[in-house]
Coordinates of C-alpha atoms in Angstrom, one line a residue:
X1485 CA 23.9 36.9 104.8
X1486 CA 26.1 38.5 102.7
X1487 CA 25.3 41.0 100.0
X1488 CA 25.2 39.6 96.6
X1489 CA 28.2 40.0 94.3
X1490 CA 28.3 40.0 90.3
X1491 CA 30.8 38.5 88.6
X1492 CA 29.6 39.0 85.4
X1493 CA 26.7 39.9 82.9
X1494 CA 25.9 36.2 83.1
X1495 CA 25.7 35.0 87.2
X1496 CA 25.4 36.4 90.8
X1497 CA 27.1 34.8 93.9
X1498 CA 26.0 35.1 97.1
X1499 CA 28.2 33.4 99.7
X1500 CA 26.1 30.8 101.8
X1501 CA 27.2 32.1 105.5
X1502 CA 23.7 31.0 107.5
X1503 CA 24.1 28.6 110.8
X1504 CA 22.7 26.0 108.6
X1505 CA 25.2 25.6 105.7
X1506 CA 28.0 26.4 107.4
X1507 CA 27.3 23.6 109.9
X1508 CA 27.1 21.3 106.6
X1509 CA 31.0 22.4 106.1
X1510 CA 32.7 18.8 105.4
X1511 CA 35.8 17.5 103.8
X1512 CA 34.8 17.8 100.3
X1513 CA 33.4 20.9 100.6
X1514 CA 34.0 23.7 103.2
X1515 CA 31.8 26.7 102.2
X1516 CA 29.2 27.3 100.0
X1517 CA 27.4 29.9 97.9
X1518 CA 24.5 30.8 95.9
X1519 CA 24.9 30.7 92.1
X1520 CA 22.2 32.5 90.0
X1521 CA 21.5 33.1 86.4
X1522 CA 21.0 36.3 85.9
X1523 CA 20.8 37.5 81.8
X1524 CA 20.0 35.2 79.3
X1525 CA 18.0 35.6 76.0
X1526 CA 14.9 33.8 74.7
X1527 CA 17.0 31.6 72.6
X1528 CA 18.9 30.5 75.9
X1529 CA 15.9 29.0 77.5
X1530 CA 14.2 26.1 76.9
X1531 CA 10.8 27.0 77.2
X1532 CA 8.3 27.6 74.2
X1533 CA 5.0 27.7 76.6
X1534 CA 4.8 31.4 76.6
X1535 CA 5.1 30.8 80.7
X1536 CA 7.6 33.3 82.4
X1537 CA 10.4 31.6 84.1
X1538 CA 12.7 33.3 87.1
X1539 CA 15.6 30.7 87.8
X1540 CA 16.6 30.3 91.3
X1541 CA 19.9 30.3 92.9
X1542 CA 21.6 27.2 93.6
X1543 CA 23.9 25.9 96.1
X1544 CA 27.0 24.8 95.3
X1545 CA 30.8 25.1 96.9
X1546 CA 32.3 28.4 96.1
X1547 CA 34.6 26.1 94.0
X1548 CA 32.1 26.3 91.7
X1549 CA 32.7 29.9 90.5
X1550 CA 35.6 28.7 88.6
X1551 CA 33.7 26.2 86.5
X1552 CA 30.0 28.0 86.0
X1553 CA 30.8 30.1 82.6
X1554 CA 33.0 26.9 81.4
X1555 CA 29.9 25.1 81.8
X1556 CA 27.2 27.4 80.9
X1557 CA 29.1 27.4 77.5
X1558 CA 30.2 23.8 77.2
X1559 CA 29.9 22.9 73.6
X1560 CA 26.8 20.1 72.9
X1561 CA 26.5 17.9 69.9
X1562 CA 23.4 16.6 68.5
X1563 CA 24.1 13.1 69.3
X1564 CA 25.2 13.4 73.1
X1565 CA 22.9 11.9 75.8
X1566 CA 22.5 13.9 79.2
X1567 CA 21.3 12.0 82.0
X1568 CA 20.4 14.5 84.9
X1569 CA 19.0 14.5 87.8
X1570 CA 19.1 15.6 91.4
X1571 CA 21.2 13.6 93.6
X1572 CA 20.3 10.2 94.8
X1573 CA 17.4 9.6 91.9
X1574 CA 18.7 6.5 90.3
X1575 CA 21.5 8.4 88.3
X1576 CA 23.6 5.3 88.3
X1577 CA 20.9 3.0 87.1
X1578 CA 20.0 5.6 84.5
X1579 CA 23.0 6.1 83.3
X1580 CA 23.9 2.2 82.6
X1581 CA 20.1 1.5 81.1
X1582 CA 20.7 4.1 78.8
X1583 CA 24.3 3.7 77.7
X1584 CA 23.4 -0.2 76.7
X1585 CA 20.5 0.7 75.2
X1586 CA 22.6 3.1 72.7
X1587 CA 24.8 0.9 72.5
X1588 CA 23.5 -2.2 70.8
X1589 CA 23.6 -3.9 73.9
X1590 CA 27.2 -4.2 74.1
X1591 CA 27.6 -6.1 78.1
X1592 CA 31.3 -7.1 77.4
X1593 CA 32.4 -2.9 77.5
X1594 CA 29.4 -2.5 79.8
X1595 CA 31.5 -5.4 82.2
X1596 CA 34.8 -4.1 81.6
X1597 CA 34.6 -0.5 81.6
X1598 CA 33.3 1.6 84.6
X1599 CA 30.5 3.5 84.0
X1600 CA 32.3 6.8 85.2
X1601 CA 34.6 6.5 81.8
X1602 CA 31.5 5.5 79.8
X1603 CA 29.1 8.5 81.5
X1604 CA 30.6 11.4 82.6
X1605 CA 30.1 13.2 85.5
X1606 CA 30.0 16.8 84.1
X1607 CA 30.9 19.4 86.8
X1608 CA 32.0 17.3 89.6
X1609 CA 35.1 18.9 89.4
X1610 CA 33.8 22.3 90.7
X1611 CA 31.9 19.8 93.0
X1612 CA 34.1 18.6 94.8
X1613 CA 37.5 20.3 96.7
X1614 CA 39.9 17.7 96.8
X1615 CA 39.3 15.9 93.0
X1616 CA 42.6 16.4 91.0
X1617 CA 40.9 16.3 87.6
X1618 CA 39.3 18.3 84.8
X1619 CA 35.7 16.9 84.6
X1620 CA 34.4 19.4 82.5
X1621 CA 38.0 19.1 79.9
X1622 CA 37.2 15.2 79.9
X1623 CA 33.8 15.8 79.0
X1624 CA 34.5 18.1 76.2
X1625 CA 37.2 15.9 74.7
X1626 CA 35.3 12.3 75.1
X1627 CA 34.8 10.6 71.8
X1628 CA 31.8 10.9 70.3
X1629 CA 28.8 9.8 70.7
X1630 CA 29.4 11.4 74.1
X1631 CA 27.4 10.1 77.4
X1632 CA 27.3 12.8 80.1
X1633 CA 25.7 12.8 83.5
X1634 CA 24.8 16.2 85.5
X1635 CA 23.0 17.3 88.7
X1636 CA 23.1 20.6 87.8
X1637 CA 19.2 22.5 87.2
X1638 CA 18.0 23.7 84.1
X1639 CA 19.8 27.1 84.6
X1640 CA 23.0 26.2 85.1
X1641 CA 23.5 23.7 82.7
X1642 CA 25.4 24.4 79.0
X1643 CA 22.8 26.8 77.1
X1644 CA 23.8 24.8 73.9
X1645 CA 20.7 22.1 75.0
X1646 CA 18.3 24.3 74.6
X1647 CA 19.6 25.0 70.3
X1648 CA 21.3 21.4 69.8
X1649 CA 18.8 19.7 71.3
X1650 CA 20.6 16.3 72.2
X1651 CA 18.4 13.3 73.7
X1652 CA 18.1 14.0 77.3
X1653 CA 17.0 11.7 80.1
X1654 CA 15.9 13.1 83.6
X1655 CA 14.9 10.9 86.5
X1656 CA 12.9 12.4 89.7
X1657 CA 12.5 10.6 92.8
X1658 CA 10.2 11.2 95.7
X1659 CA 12.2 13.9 98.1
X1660 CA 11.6 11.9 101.5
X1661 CA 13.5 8.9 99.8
X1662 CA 15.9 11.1 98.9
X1663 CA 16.7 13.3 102.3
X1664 CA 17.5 9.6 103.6
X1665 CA 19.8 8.4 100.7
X1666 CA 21.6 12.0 100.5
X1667 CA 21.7 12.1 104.1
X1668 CA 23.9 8.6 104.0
X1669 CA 25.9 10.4 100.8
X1670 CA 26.7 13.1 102.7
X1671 CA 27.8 11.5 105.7
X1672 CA 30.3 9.1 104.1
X1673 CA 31.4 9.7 100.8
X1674 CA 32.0 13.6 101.5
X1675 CA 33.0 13.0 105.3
X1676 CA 30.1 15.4 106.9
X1677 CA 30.2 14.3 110.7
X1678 CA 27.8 17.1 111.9
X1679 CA 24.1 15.7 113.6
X1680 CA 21.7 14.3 110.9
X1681 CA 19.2 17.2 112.4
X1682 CA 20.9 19.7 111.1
X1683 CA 21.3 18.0 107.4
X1684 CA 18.0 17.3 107.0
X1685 CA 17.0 21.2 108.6
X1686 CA 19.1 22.1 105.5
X1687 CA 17.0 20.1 103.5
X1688 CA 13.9 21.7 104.4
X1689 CA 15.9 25.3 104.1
X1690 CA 16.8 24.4 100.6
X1691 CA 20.5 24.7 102.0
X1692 CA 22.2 21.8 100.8
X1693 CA 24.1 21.4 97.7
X1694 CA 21.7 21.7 94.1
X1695 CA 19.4 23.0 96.1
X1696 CA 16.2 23.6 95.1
X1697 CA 15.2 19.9 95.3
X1698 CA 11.6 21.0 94.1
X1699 CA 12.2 23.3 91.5
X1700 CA 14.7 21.2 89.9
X1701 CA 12.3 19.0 89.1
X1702 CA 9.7 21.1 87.9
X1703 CA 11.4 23.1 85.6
X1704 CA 12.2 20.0 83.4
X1705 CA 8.5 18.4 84.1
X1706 CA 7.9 21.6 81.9
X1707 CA 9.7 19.6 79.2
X1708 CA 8.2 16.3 79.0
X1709 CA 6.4 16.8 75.9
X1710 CA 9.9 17.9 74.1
X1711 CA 11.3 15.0 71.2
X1712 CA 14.5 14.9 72.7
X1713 CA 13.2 15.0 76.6
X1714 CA 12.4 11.7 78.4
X1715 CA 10.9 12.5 81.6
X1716 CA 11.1 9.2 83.7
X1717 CA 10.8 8.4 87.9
X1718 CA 12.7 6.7 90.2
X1719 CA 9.7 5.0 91.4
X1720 CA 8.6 4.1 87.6
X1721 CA 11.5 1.9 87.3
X1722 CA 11.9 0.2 90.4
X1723 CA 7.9 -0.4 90.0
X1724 CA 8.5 -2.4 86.8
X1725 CA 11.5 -1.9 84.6
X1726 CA 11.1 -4.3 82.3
X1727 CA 8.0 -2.7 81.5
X1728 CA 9.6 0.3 80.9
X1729 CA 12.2 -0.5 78.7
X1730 CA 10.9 -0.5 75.6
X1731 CA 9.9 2.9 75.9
X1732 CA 13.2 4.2 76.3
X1733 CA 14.7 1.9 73.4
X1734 CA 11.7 3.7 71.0
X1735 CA 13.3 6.7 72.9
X1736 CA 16.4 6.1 71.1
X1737 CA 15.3 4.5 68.0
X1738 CA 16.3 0.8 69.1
X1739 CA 14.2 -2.3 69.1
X1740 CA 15.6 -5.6 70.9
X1741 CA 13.8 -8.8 70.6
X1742 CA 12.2 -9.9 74.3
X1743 CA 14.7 -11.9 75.3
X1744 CA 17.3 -9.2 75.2
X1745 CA 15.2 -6.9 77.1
X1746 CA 14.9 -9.5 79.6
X1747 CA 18.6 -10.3 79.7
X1748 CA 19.0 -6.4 80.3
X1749 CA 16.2 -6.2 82.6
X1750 CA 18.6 -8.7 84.5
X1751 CA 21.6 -6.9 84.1
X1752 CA 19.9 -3.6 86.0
X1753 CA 18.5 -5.3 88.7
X1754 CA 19.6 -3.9 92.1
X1755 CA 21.8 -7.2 93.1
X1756 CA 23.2 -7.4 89.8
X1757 CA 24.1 -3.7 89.5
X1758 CA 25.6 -3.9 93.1
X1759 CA 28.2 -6.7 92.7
X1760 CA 29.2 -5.3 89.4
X1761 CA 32.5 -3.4 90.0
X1762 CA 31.4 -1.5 86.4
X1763 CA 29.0 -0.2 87.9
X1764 CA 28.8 -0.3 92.0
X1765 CA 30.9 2.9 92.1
X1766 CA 33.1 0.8 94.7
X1767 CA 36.4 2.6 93.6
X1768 CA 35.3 6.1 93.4
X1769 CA 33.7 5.2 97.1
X1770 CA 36.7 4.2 98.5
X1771 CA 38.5 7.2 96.7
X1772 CA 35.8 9.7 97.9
X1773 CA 36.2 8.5 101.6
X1774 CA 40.1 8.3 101.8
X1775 CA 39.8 12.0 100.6
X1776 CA 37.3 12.9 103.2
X1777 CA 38.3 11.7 106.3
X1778 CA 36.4 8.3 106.4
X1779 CA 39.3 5.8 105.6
X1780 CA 38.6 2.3 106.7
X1781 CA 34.9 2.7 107.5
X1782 CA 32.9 0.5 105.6
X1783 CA 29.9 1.6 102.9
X1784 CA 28.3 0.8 99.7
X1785 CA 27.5 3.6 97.2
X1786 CA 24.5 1.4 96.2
X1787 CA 23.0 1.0 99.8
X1788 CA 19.3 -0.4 99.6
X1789 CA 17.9 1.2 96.0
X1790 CA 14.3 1.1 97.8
X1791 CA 11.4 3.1 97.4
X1792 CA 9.8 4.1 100.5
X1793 CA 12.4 3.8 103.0
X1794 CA 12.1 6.9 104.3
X1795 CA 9.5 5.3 106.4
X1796 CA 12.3 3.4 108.5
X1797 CA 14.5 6.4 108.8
X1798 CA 12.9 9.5 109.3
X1799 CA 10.4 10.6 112.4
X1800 CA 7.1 11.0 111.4
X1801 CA 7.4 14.6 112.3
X1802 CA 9.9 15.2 109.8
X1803 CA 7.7 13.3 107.1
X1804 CA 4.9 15.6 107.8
X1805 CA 6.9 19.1 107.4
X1806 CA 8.6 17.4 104.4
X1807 CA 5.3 16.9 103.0
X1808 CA 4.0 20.5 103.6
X1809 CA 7.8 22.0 102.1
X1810 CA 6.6 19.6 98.8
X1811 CA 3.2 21.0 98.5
X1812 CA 4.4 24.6 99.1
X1813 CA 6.9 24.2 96.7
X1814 CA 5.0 22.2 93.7
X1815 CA 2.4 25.2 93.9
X1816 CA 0.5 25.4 91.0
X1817 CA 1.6 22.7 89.1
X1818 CA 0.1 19.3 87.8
X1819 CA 3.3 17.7 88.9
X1820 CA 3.6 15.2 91.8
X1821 CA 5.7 12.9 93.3
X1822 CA 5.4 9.0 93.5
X1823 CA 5.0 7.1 96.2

């Protein structure tokens, strides 16, 4: 691997050349690198526990190194709402609960405008090679109150969160659920046509794009007793949803009666969420895959939505190693992943 090289006072990047990453080189990304935080101050972290705290490197496309200072100091606003989460956890679904909930409710925008306008995706500009547009410009100019979804960690993301404090949402999902689901993201909407063995190798080797799976999580489990954190699961909300929602109205200072909550318990379902062109991410699919070599072939962003299965994709053997890599990496903590 290559030597690591400063760019600035603020980040190191280390370019990703291992057999493993460079065999997940694909349309929408062709080489990748490891992005760490290097200074910051007291006042630029999050975390009043008295706990040291070492961020880790990241991968993401070298793209990215255009776009990291532009994000680190994005400008935040009191009333924005961050939804973020590591790929594949329900970010969609998140993202359309929350906006409605902030929102009085209001299904007629909810219908008519896609949830990419109403949410937006923060750095998926430096994401991805071939996108012709300025996420992180839209995001700073969107009308306020601002809605803005990220997958970056805790490091990475604008240091303004941690002094603004806005309402943010984060969402974890069990990882074996998640190799499966990124696995079919990778394959289709960024045109990867290497073996599946060697993706979910990666995996395992912490290799594939916002990796640390593990750590990303953790770091804002650390923050789930913060006013303006709501730490929820994937597994939470497909387990009962309507259950859950009133704790994320109280969450934003909103009471509905029952039968609204029921009417937007409804609206979130999996089926209803899927044949919703607001919301099934069916244009940006077909955008992503005429960009990345997979024109014609057929897919749904929203594929199954299921929790558990993993079981029906992945060998047994790879469950158990995946198991170990999660108990190595959750280490010490109190944290652990649904089933």
């Amino acid at each position: 691997m290559s030597e690591t090289t400063p760019r600035n006072d603020v980040f190191s990047y280390k370019p990703l050349d291992t057999e493993l990453a460079n065999a997940l080189s694909c349309p929408a990304a062709t080489s990748f690198i490891e992005v760490k935080l290097e200074e910051f101050t007291a006042s630029e972290t999050p975390f009043g526990d008295g706990l040291p705290w070492q961020p880790k490197a990241c991968v993401l496309p070298d793209k990215y190194q255009q776009f990291a200072e532009r994000v680190r100091n994005f400008p935040v606003y009191d009333d924005d709402v961050w939804i973020i989460t590591f790929p594949k956890c329900g970010t969609t679904w998140t993202q359309e609960m929350v906006w409605l909930i902030d929102h009085n409710l209001d299904f007629e925008t909810a219908k008519r405008e896609s949830i990419n306008s109403r949410s937006v995706y923060l750095e998926i500009s430096g994401i991805a090679k071939n996108l012709p547009v300025d996420t992180v410009a839209a995001a700073a100019s969107k009308a306020r109150p601002r809605h803005i979804k990220s997958h970056l960690p805790l490091a990475l993301l604008p240091k303004q969160l941690w002094t603004v404090k806005p309402k943010i949402i984060y969402v974890s999902r069990n990882p074996k659920d998640v190799a499966v689901s990124y696995w079919h993201h990778y394959k289709m909407i960024m045109g990867y046509r290497g073996p599946r063995e060697h993706f979910l190798e990666a995996l395992l080797a912490d290799q594939v794009v916002y990796c640390p799976q593990v750590q990303h999580v953790l770091d804002f489990w650390r923050l789930r007793d913060e006013q303006n954190v709501l730490f929820l699961t994937y597994e939470q909300m497909k387990r009962n949803l309507r259950h859950l929602l009133p704790k994320v109205c109280d969450f934003f200072g909103k009471q509905y009666s029952n039968q609204q909550l029921d009417e937007l318990a409804q609206h979130l379902s999996f089926d209803e969420m899927k044949k919703n062109p607001a919301t099934n991410n069916s244009d940006l699919t077909k955008g992503a895959m005429e960009m990345n070599g997979r024109k014609g072939e057929s897919f749904e962003f929203m594929r199954k939505g299921q929790v558990g299965d993993y079981k029906n994709e992945l060998s047994a053997e790879y469950v158990e190693r995946l198991d170990q890599y999660i108990e190595q990496q959750l280490g010490g903590s109190d944290f652990r992943f649904e089933q």
